[in-house]
Short mmCIF file of C-alpha atoms and ligand atoms in Angstrom, two decimals:
data_model
loop_
_atom_site.label_atom_id
_atom_site.label_comp_id
_atom_site.label_asym_id
_atom_site.label_seq_id
_atom_site.Cartn_x
_atom_site.Cartn_y
_atom_site.Cartn_z
CA UNK A 1 44.20 72.35 85.15
CA UNK A 2 47.80 71.19 83.68
CA UNK A 3 45.98 68.46 81.61
CA UNK A 4 43.08 70.58 79.69
CA UNK A 5 43.69 71.05 76.04
CA UNK A 6 44.90 74.41 76.51
CA UNK A 7 47.25 73.63 79.14
CA UNK A 8 48.67 70.54 76.75
CA UNK A 9 48.75 73.32 73.18
CA UNK A 10 51.15 75.80 75.38
CA UNK A 11 53.39 72.85 76.57
CA UNK A 12 53.92 71.71 73.01
CA UNK A 13 57.91 71.77 72.47
CA UNK A 14 58.20 74.50 69.47
CA UNK A 15 59.76 73.86 65.91
CA UNK A 16 62.99 75.38 66.70
CA UNK A 17 63.43 73.20 69.50
CA UNK A 18 62.50 69.90 67.90
CA UNK A 19 64.79 70.96 65.03
CA UNK A 20 67.87 70.96 67.67
CA UNK A 21 67.31 67.62 69.17
CA UNK A 22 69.52 64.58 67.88
CA UNK A 23 66.16 63.32 66.20
CA UNK A 24 65.52 66.56 64.55
CA UNK A 25 68.99 66.94 63.39
CA UNK A 26 69.09 63.67 61.65
CA UNK A 27 65.78 64.47 59.87
CA UNK A 28 67.76 68.04 58.69
CA UNK A 29 70.98 65.79 57.22
CA UNK A 30 68.75 63.38 55.64
CA UNK A 31 66.17 65.93 53.98
CA UNK A 32 67.54 68.87 54.09
CA UNK A 33 66.20 71.76 56.98
CA UNK A 34 63.59 73.63 54.18
CA UNK A 35 61.34 70.16 54.14
CA UNK A 36 62.21 69.03 57.60
CA UNK A 37 60.89 72.38 58.84
CA UNK A 38 57.32 72.02 56.88
CA UNK A 39 57.36 68.38 58.05
CA UNK A 40 57.48 69.19 61.97
CA UNK A 41 55.08 71.96 61.44
CA UNK A 42 52.61 70.09 59.78
CA UNK A 43 52.99 67.06 62.67
CA UNK A 44 52.58 70.09 65.19
CA UNK A 45 49.31 71.30 63.89
CA UNK A 46 48.15 67.28 63.81
CA UNK A 47 48.70 66.92 67.12
CA UNK A 48 47.29 70.42 67.66
CA UNK A 49 44.11 69.40 66.14
CA UNK A 50 43.92 65.44 68.07
CA UNK A 51 44.57 67.96 71.42
CA UNK A 52 41.80 70.33 70.67
CA UNK A 53 39.67 67.35 69.62
CA UNK A 54 40.82 66.29 73.48
CA UNK A 55 41.64 62.85 71.54
CA UNK A 56 45.22 63.07 72.74
CA UNK A 57 47.56 63.44 76.03
CA UNK A 58 50.74 65.16 75.51
CA UNK A 59 52.75 64.02 73.26
CA UNK A 60 56.70 62.90 73.50
CA UNK A 61 58.85 65.07 71.07
CA UNK A 62 59.83 61.95 69.86
CA UNK A 63 56.08 60.94 68.50
CA UNK A 64 56.05 64.44 67.04
CA UNK A 65 59.35 63.93 65.04
CA UNK A 66 58.39 60.37 64.08
CA UNK A 67 55.19 61.37 62.82
CA UNK A 68 57.28 64.30 60.74
CA UNK A 69 59.72 61.72 59.87
CA UNK A 70 57.18 59.18 58.43
CA UNK A 71 55.84 62.00 55.92
CA UNK A 72 59.33 63.01 54.78
CA UNK A 73 59.91 59.25 54.17
CA UNK A 74 57.00 59.17 52.16
CA UNK A 75 58.00 62.34 50.35
CA UNK A 76 61.04 61.12 49.21
CA UNK A 77 60.37 57.83 47.58
CA UNK A 78 59.92 57.94 43.93
CA UNK A 79 56.35 58.46 42.54
CA UNK A 80 56.94 56.17 39.51
CA UNK A 81 58.36 52.68 40.32
CA UNK A 82 58.49 49.19 39.54
CA UNK A 83 55.25 46.64 40.46
CA UNK A 84 54.76 42.92 39.62
CA UNK A 85 52.18 42.87 36.60
CA UNK A 86 50.40 39.83 37.40
CA UNK A 87 47.36 41.05 35.32
CA UNK A 88 47.33 38.47 32.64
CA UNK A 89 48.31 41.12 30.09
CA UNK A 90 52.18 40.81 29.00
CA UNK A 91 52.50 44.29 27.42
CA UNK A 92 50.39 46.34 30.12
CA UNK A 93 50.52 49.58 28.65
CA UNK A 94 49.64 51.19 31.87
CA UNK A 95 52.14 49.18 33.43
CA UNK A 96 54.92 50.26 31.28
CA UNK A 97 54.84 47.86 28.61
CA UNK A 98 57.64 45.77 27.34
CA UNK A 99 60.49 45.44 30.39
CA UNK A 100 64.19 45.53 29.26
CA UNK A 101 66.99 42.77 29.10
CA UNK A 102 69.97 43.53 31.12
CA UNK A 103 72.08 44.30 28.02
CA UNK A 104 69.64 47.17 27.30
CA UNK A 105 69.61 48.31 30.76
CA UNK A 106 73.67 48.57 30.99
CA UNK A 107 73.40 50.25 27.54
CA UNK A 108 71.11 52.97 29.33
CA UNK A 109 73.81 53.21 32.12
CA UNK A 110 76.49 53.71 30.08
CA UNK A 111 75.34 56.82 27.95
CA UNK A 112 73.37 58.07 31.19
CA UNK A 113 76.74 57.87 33.19
CA UNK A 114 79.19 59.96 30.18
CA UNK A 115 79.25 61.98 27.83
CA UNK A 116 79.10 60.15 24.47
CA UNK A 117 79.03 60.27 20.38
CA UNK A 118 75.80 60.95 20.57
CA UNK A 119 75.98 63.19 17.44
CA UNK A 120 79.52 62.68 17.02
CA UNK A 121 81.40 61.09 14.30
CA UNK A 122 84.49 59.73 16.19
CA UNK A 123 86.46 58.57 13.12
CA UNK A 124 85.78 61.58 11.14
CA UNK A 125 86.01 64.21 14.13
CA UNK A 126 82.95 66.35 13.14
CA UNK A 127 79.20 66.30 13.87
CA UNK A 128 77.58 63.12 13.52
CA UNK A 129 74.14 61.92 13.32
CA UNK A 130 72.12 60.45 16.05
CA UNK A 131 70.15 58.04 14.20
CA UNK A 132 72.94 56.68 12.44
CA UNK A 133 73.56 54.44 15.79
CA UNK A 134 70.79 52.35 14.40
CA UNK A 135 69.92 52.84 11.36
CA UNK A 136 72.05 50.11 9.74
CA UNK A 137 70.71 47.48 12.43
CA UNK A 138 67.24 48.32 11.73
CA UNK A 139 67.57 47.97 7.74
CA UNK A 140 69.64 44.73 8.15
CA UNK A 141 66.70 42.84 10.51
CA UNK A 142 63.60 44.71 8.34
CA UNK A 143 65.49 44.34 4.71
CA UNK A 144 64.12 48.14 4.71
CA UNK A 145 66.74 50.71 2.58
CA UNK A 146 66.30 53.27 5.42
CA UNK A 147 64.87 53.94 8.88
CA UNK A 148 64.77 56.56 11.61
CA UNK A 149 63.03 56.51 14.74
CA UNK A 150 61.00 59.04 16.79
CA UNK A 151 59.62 58.94 20.64
CA UNK A 152 56.79 56.68 19.96
CA UNK A 153 54.85 55.30 17.06
CA UNK A 154 51.87 58.18 17.65
CA UNK A 155 55.19 60.28 17.14
CA UNK A 156 56.00 57.95 13.92
CA UNK A 157 52.45 58.26 12.47
CA UNK A 158 52.30 62.11 12.98
CA UNK A 159 55.57 62.77 11.34
CA UNK A 160 54.60 60.76 8.16
CA UNK A 161 51.62 62.69 7.63
CA UNK A 162 53.13 65.95 8.19
CA UNK A 163 55.81 64.96 5.87
CA UNK A 164 54.24 63.45 2.68
CA UNK A 165 50.73 64.58 3.13
CA UNK A 166 50.64 68.09 4.72
CA UNK A 167 47.50 70.14 3.54
CA UNK A 168 46.43 66.61 1.06
CA UNK A 169 44.09 64.17 1.39
CA UNK A 170 44.72 60.74 2.92
CA UNK A 171 41.99 57.93 2.10
CA UNK A 172 41.87 55.12 4.86
CA UNK A 173 39.47 52.36 4.78
CA UNK A 174 36.64 53.05 7.26
CA UNK A 175 37.55 49.54 8.74
CA UNK A 176 40.59 50.89 9.79
CA UNK A 177 39.91 54.52 11.70
CA UNK A 178 41.34 53.12 14.74
CA UNK A 179 41.50 54.44 18.34
CA UNK A 180 44.36 52.68 20.31
CA UNK A 181 44.04 53.61 23.95
CA UNK A 182 45.38 56.92 25.59
CA UNK A 183 43.62 59.52 22.88
CA UNK A 184 45.28 58.00 19.87
CA UNK A 185 42.44 57.96 17.47
CA UNK A 186 43.52 58.06 13.27
CA UNK A 187 40.53 60.89 12.62
CA UNK A 188 42.45 63.24 15.19
CA UNK A 189 45.85 62.28 14.31
CA UNK A 190 45.09 63.34 10.57
CA UNK A 191 43.85 66.24 11.42
CA UNK A 192 46.65 67.21 14.22
CA UNK A 193 48.83 66.01 11.29
CA UNK A 194 47.53 68.69 9.44
CA UNK A 195 46.13 66.13 6.56
CA UNK A 196 42.22 65.68 5.06
CA UNK A 197 41.23 62.00 5.99
CA UNK A 198 38.82 60.59 3.35
CA UNK A 199 37.32 57.75 4.79
CA UNK A 200 36.72 55.18 1.98
CA UNK A 201 34.40 52.12 1.80
CA UNK A 202 32.21 50.46 4.92
CA UNK A 203 33.30 49.50 8.03
CA UNK A 204 32.86 45.44 7.24
CA UNK A 205 33.97 45.84 3.36
CA UNK A 206 36.40 48.38 1.88
CA UNK A 207 36.72 47.40 -1.78
CA UNK A 208 39.67 48.50 -4.16
CA UNK A 209 37.31 50.44 -6.32
CA UNK A 210 36.86 52.51 -3.23
CA UNK A 211 40.21 53.40 -2.87
CA UNK A 212 40.60 54.12 -6.77
CA UNK A 213 37.43 56.22 -6.66
CA UNK A 214 38.85 58.32 -3.76
CA UNK A 215 41.94 59.31 -5.30
CA UNK A 216 42.07 62.61 -7.02
CA UNK A 217 44.44 65.33 -7.60
CA UNK A 218 44.88 66.40 -3.63
CA UNK A 219 45.38 62.85 -2.69
CA UNK A 220 48.97 62.62 -0.89
CA UNK A 221 49.69 58.88 -0.25
CA UNK A 222 47.41 55.85 0.73
CA UNK A 223 47.65 54.57 4.51
CA UNK A 224 46.70 51.07 6.02
CA UNK A 225 46.51 51.16 9.43
CA UNK A 226 46.65 47.67 11.43
CA UNK A 227 43.56 47.05 13.35
CA UNK A 228 45.55 46.34 15.99
CA UNK A 229 42.91 45.79 19.26
CA UNK A 230 40.09 44.87 17.34
CA UNK A 231 38.78 42.01 14.49
CA UNK A 232 36.03 42.74 12.06
CA UNK A 233 34.15 39.21 10.85
CA UNK A 234 31.77 37.96 9.24
CA UNK A 235 30.70 39.32 5.85
CA UNK A 236 33.79 41.34 5.32
CA UNK A 237 36.54 42.17 2.90
CA UNK A 238 39.57 44.50 3.05
CA UNK A 239 41.86 45.25 -0.04
CA UNK A 240 45.02 43.41 -0.32
CA UNK A 241 48.26 45.14 0.52
CA UNK A 242 49.83 44.54 -2.90
CA UNK A 243 47.19 45.85 -4.51
CA UNK A 244 47.33 49.31 -2.59
CA UNK A 245 50.82 49.64 -3.38
CA UNK A 246 50.17 48.57 -7.21
CA UNK A 247 47.50 51.35 -7.05
CA UNK A 248 49.35 53.53 -5.20
CA UNK A 249 52.58 53.29 -7.67
CA UNK A 250 50.51 54.01 -10.78
CA UNK A 251 49.53 57.07 -9.33
CA UNK A 252 52.81 57.87 -8.39
CA UNK A 253 52.09 58.16 -4.59
CA UNK A 254 53.54 56.73 -1.22
CA UNK A 255 51.49 53.81 0.44
CA UNK A 256 52.02 53.31 4.08
CA UNK A 257 51.64 51.12 6.38
CA UNK A 258 51.08 51.82 10.26
CA UNK A 259 51.49 48.24 12.10
CA UNK A 260 51.19 49.61 15.70
CA UNK A 261 53.16 46.74 17.11
CA UNK A 262 55.30 45.04 14.48
CA UNK A 263 57.21 42.21 15.65
CA UNK A 264 60.89 41.11 14.21
CA UNK A 265 60.40 37.80 13.94
CA UNK A 266 57.92 35.48 12.87
CA UNK A 267 55.78 34.69 16.10
CA UNK A 268 54.65 31.48 14.70
CA UNK A 269 58.51 29.81 14.95
CA UNK A 270 57.83 30.66 18.75
CA UNK A 271 54.80 29.12 19.01
CA UNK A 272 52.65 32.23 19.33
CA UNK A 273 49.80 33.48 16.63
CA UNK A 274 50.96 35.52 14.00
CA UNK A 275 50.98 39.13 13.58
CA UNK A 276 52.03 41.17 10.26
CA UNK A 277 56.38 42.21 10.43
CA UNK A 278 57.43 45.21 8.80
CA UNK A 279 59.63 42.57 6.12
CA UNK A 280 55.92 41.38 5.77
CA UNK A 281 54.95 45.03 4.79
CA UNK A 282 57.73 46.06 2.99
CA UNK A 283 57.93 43.03 0.73
CA UNK A 284 53.89 43.64 0.03
CA UNK A 285 54.74 47.13 -1.58
CA UNK A 286 54.65 49.41 1.18
CA UNK A 287 56.85 52.74 1.08
CA UNK A 288 56.98 53.48 4.69
CA UNK A 289 56.20 51.49 7.52
CA UNK A 290 55.89 52.57 10.97
CA UNK A 291 55.95 50.37 14.42
CA UNK A 292 56.48 50.40 18.11
CA UNK A 293 59.68 50.19 20.02
CA UNK A 294 57.80 48.64 23.27
CA UNK A 295 55.32 46.66 22.04
CA UNK A 296 56.17 43.18 20.49
CA UNK A 297 59.57 43.98 19.86
CA UNK A 298 60.15 44.20 23.16
CA UNK A 299 62.76 47.55 23.22
CA UNK A 300 62.31 51.01 24.97
CA UNK A 301 58.90 53.49 24.12
CA UNK A 302 59.86 54.11 20.65
CA UNK A 303 58.70 54.72 17.05
CA UNK A 304 60.42 53.19 14.24
CA UNK A 305 59.90 54.55 10.92
CA UNK A 306 61.48 52.18 7.94
CA UNK A 307 61.29 52.22 4.05
CA UNK A 308 61.94 53.93 0.93
CA UNK A 309 65.85 56.56 1.30
CA UNK A 310 64.24 59.39 -0.41
CA UNK A 311 60.59 59.14 1.71
CA UNK A 312 62.59 58.72 5.11
CA UNK A 313 65.04 61.59 4.24
CA UNK A 314 61.98 63.78 3.55
CA UNK A 315 60.71 62.57 7.40
CA UNK A 316 64.03 63.33 8.85
CA UNK A 317 64.48 66.82 7.30
CA UNK A 318 60.65 67.50 8.68
CA UNK A 319 61.47 70.39 11.99
CA UNK A 320 59.16 68.14 13.55
CA UNK A 321 61.41 65.39 13.74
CA UNK A 322 63.71 67.77 16.01
CA UNK A 323 60.68 67.79 18.55
CA UNK A 324 59.83 64.35 18.44
CA UNK A 325 63.21 62.85 18.46
CA UNK A 326 64.59 60.29 20.75
CA UNK A 327 66.73 60.38 23.93
CA UNK A 328 70.17 59.16 23.94
CA UNK A 329 69.06 56.41 26.60
CA UNK A 330 66.32 55.42 23.96
CA UNK A 331 68.90 55.04 21.53
CA UNK A 332 71.39 53.11 23.75
CA UNK A 333 68.60 50.52 24.99
CA UNK A 334 66.97 50.22 21.47
CA UNK A 335 70.19 49.17 19.92
CA UNK A 336 71.28 46.81 22.46
CA UNK A 337 68.05 44.90 21.73
CA UNK A 338 68.57 45.28 18.10
CA UNK A 339 71.82 43.31 19.13
CA UNK A 340 69.65 40.58 20.52
CA UNK A 341 68.19 39.91 17.58
CA UNK A 342 70.89 39.29 15.87
CA UNK A 343 70.76 35.50 17.16
CA UNK A 344 67.09 34.31 17.09
CA UNK A 345 68.54 31.22 18.53
CA UNK A 346 68.67 32.62 22.19
CA UNK A 347 66.43 35.53 21.77
CA UNK A 348 63.38 33.61 23.31
CA UNK A 349 65.59 33.50 26.74
CA UNK A 350 67.23 36.85 26.53
CA UNK A 351 64.38 39.03 25.57
CA UNK A 352 62.13 39.45 28.42
CA UNK A 353 58.81 40.00 26.69
CA UNK A 354 59.33 37.27 24.12
CA UNK A 355 60.54 35.45 27.41
CA UNK A 356 57.01 35.94 29.16
CA UNK A 357 55.59 35.22 25.93
CA UNK A 358 57.06 32.09 25.49
CA UNK A 359 56.95 30.61 28.67
CA UNK A 360 55.64 26.98 28.99
CA UNK A 361 51.78 26.62 30.93
CA UNK A 362 53.60 23.77 32.68
CA UNK A 363 56.73 26.00 34.09
CA UNK A 364 54.28 28.83 34.88
CA UNK A 365 52.29 26.14 36.78
CA UNK A 366 54.60 24.51 38.28
CA UNK A 367 55.61 28.15 39.85
CA UNK A 368 52.02 28.64 41.24
CA UNK A 369 52.06 25.54 42.89
CA UNK A 370 55.12 26.36 44.62
CA UNK A 371 53.90 29.78 45.83
CA UNK A 372 50.13 28.79 46.56
CA UNK A 373 51.47 27.58 49.90
CA UNK A 374 53.18 30.81 51.07
CA UNK A 375 49.88 33.36 50.00
CA UNK A 376 47.84 30.17 51.90
CA UNK A 377 49.79 30.89 55.21
CA UNK A 378 49.05 34.82 54.70
CA UNK A 379 45.78 34.75 53.60
CA UNK A 380 44.37 31.11 54.80
CA UNK A 381 42.27 32.20 57.16
CA UNK A 382 40.06 34.90 55.07
CA UNK A 383 40.62 33.41 51.54
CA UNK A 384 40.73 30.31 49.53
CA UNK A 385 43.84 30.00 48.04
CA UNK A 386 43.91 27.58 44.64
CA UNK A 387 46.20 27.15 41.62
CA UNK A 388 44.34 27.44 38.24
CA UNK A 389 44.92 28.09 34.79
CA UNK A 390 43.89 31.34 32.66
CA UNK A 391 44.52 32.97 29.80
CA UNK A 392 47.39 35.54 29.32
CA UNK A 393 46.67 38.30 26.53
CA UNK A 394 49.72 39.70 24.67
CA UNK A 395 48.47 43.59 25.28
CA UNK A 396 49.61 46.70 24.10
CA UNK A 397 47.04 45.84 21.26
CA UNK A 398 48.79 42.92 19.44
CA UNK A 399 46.55 40.23 18.36
CA UNK A 400 43.14 41.21 20.20
CA UNK A 401 41.57 38.13 20.04
CA UNK A 402 44.06 35.46 20.80
CA UNK A 403 44.89 34.56 24.44
CA UNK A 404 48.00 31.70 25.63
CA UNK A 405 47.22 29.50 28.29
CA UNK A 406 48.92 30.00 31.23
CA UNK A 407 48.36 29.68 34.93
CA UNK A 408 47.74 31.11 38.36
CA UNK A 409 46.85 31.74 41.38
CA UNK A 410 43.47 32.70 42.45
CA UNK A 411 42.25 34.20 46.15
CA UNK A 412 38.66 34.07 46.77
CA UNK A 413 37.48 35.39 50.06
CA UNK A 414 36.49 32.45 52.36
CA UNK A 415 32.99 32.19 53.65
CA UNK A 416 31.50 34.89 51.55
CA UNK A 417 28.72 34.61 49.06
CA UNK A 418 27.23 37.25 47.64
CA UNK A 419 27.15 40.27 49.82
CA UNK A 420 30.06 40.91 51.35
CA UNK A 421 31.98 39.45 48.89
CA UNK A 422 32.98 42.34 46.84
CA UNK A 423 34.10 44.28 49.59
CA UNK A 424 36.52 41.73 50.47
CA UNK A 425 37.88 40.90 47.71
CA UNK A 426 38.56 44.63 47.43
CA UNK A 427 40.15 44.51 50.62
CA UNK A 428 42.71 41.91 49.56
CA UNK A 429 43.35 43.98 46.09
CA UNK A 430 44.13 46.88 48.02
CA UNK A 431 46.68 45.09 50.52
CA UNK A 432 48.52 43.59 47.69
CA UNK A 433 48.69 47.00 45.81
CA UNK A 434 49.55 48.57 49.17
CA UNK A 435 52.46 46.03 49.50
CA UNK A 436 56.19 47.46 48.96
CA UNK A 437 56.48 46.49 45.17
CA UNK A 438 52.57 46.62 44.75
CA UNK A 439 51.52 43.52 43.22
CA UNK A 440 48.55 43.86 40.66
CA UNK A 441 46.22 41.38 39.70
CA UNK A 442 42.78 40.98 37.74
CA UNK A 443 39.23 40.53 39.26
CA UNK A 444 37.54 37.31 37.66
CA UNK A 445 34.67 35.32 38.30
CA UNK A 446 34.67 36.88 42.04
CA UNK A 447 38.57 35.98 42.66
CA UNK A 448 41.71 37.99 42.37
CA UNK A 449 43.77 35.79 39.87
CA UNK A 450 47.41 36.50 39.72
CA UNK A 451 48.61 35.41 36.34
CA UNK A 452 52.19 34.10 37.05
CA UNK A 453 53.43 34.22 33.45
CA UNK A 454 55.24 37.26 34.37
CA UNK A 455 56.63 36.51 37.48
CA UNK A 456 60.38 35.84 36.96
CA UNK A 457 61.38 37.24 41.00
CA UNK A 458 59.85 34.61 43.18
CA UNK A 459 62.20 35.50 45.78
CA UNK A 460 61.09 38.91 46.12
CA UNK A 461 57.56 38.08 45.83
CA UNK A 462 57.49 35.99 48.38
CA UNK A 463 59.40 37.70 50.43
CA UNK A 464 57.16 40.99 50.71
CA UNK A 465 54.20 38.70 51.62
CA UNK A 466 54.50 39.01 55.24
CA UNK A 467 54.08 42.73 55.02
CA UNK A 468 50.34 41.54 53.59
CA UNK A 469 48.33 43.39 55.82
CA UNK A 470 44.55 43.36 55.65
CA UNK A 471 42.65 46.54 57.11
CA UNK A 472 39.44 45.43 59.26
C1 LIG B 1 49.90 51.34 19.64
C2 LIG B 1 49.62 51.90 17.83
C3 LIG B 1 50.18 53.35 17.66
C4 LIG B 1 50.61 53.94 18.73
O1 LIG B 1 52.06 53.31 19.07
P1 LIG B 1 52.80 54.25 20.42
O2 LIG B 1 54.01 53.23 20.44
O3 LIG B 1 51.86 53.59 21.56
O4 LIG B 1 52.80 55.54 20.58
C5 LIG B 1 49.97 53.55 16.47
N1 LIG B 1 48.85 52.58 15.40
C6 LIG B 1 48.78 51.58 15.57
C7 LIG B 1 47.64 50.79 14.75
C8 LIG B 1 48.79 50.84 17.02
O5 LIG B 1 48.79 49.56 17.32
#
């Protein structure tokens, strides 16, 4: 009789009794009384269900507490955590874009740990301006008269539109009505910024006369948007920036250029394809230029707005600026990253984004050859592991059609063609993602490809492969 489900249920220890064991007290010390009580209750419930379904003999109290401990440990893990981005997209928007140099991380820690002179002028002993810490740096690097920063480039575009074109019209070429991932669409941004988009030209061809014809008494400015993530090819025409700038000047309206990524260096000097810089845009006559902090610039999430002093002053005075302003940690990190730009000779070593983008294929290939045997040792029985050449993308909408030759590891299920192959691939991908520091690759022609361009921690990567577990 004593092992009927009812008898077993009755014999289960109470929550209080479990809390008062040594293991229970340890859990309370680590996780607090309330969370531990809840976890023990949940564990008891799970055991009760299993006993009712006659699937379980009477559990040992330690087994009940072990289950509670696992749940408590899981809940204590941060939800936001590091991963290995081996997708082949260097600045991956879903994986946090640029990762920061140590100098920036130290700068973040310094201002996070202590009060700082964020809005305090130490020399004068009075209130200061948070932008003052980086405005000079940005101006020196871009050649702009003035600069300000906000939370991201989407905010930079909205704030610029809302300041310079509220209630008025903004002509934009139909070829530049971009959608960046994550719901950033130029027509919607225009509406939400309080202006009216005037579409000009056609998808493939826009001429100066189209803009000239669109300008009227309600035109506030002309905006150019960098077609970050697509290319219009074939029978095309765009209006040179210098001509748009000239047209704006003749109507005394500002010419605004949203560069999207923007980079503060000539990428061609680093063997990479050219991406327009804010310096180019300003030289071509833009009055205001906006770009991201965490795309090719390689810094923290931020939106930089540079240009003419009077326009920047207006932008800074917009009450929306207060809502979109950067946090002190962002300012500290961005300033540290911009300091690295002061010495372009060491930039490719010290700025992780640029280091990854300029890493030679031969070096990546050697890394792949060193690592492949470790992966093969783990997966050898179920998968073919080989070193391959692949192509990295820059990502974040920069240079969408250009790739960089890279190398990596292809893992394909062994002895399975066709039917079972997809499932086997999915299982391996899942196992890689289930590692303590998840490994994210991409699937290409029946294999999981791990592009090693962005792998810097070889030791950490290999060490955790012991824990690769393939579920049956
Ligand atoms: C990426 C991008 C944005 C948005 O920048 P975030 O920093 O992601 O907010 C805006 N415009 C263009 C052209 C872009 O490429």
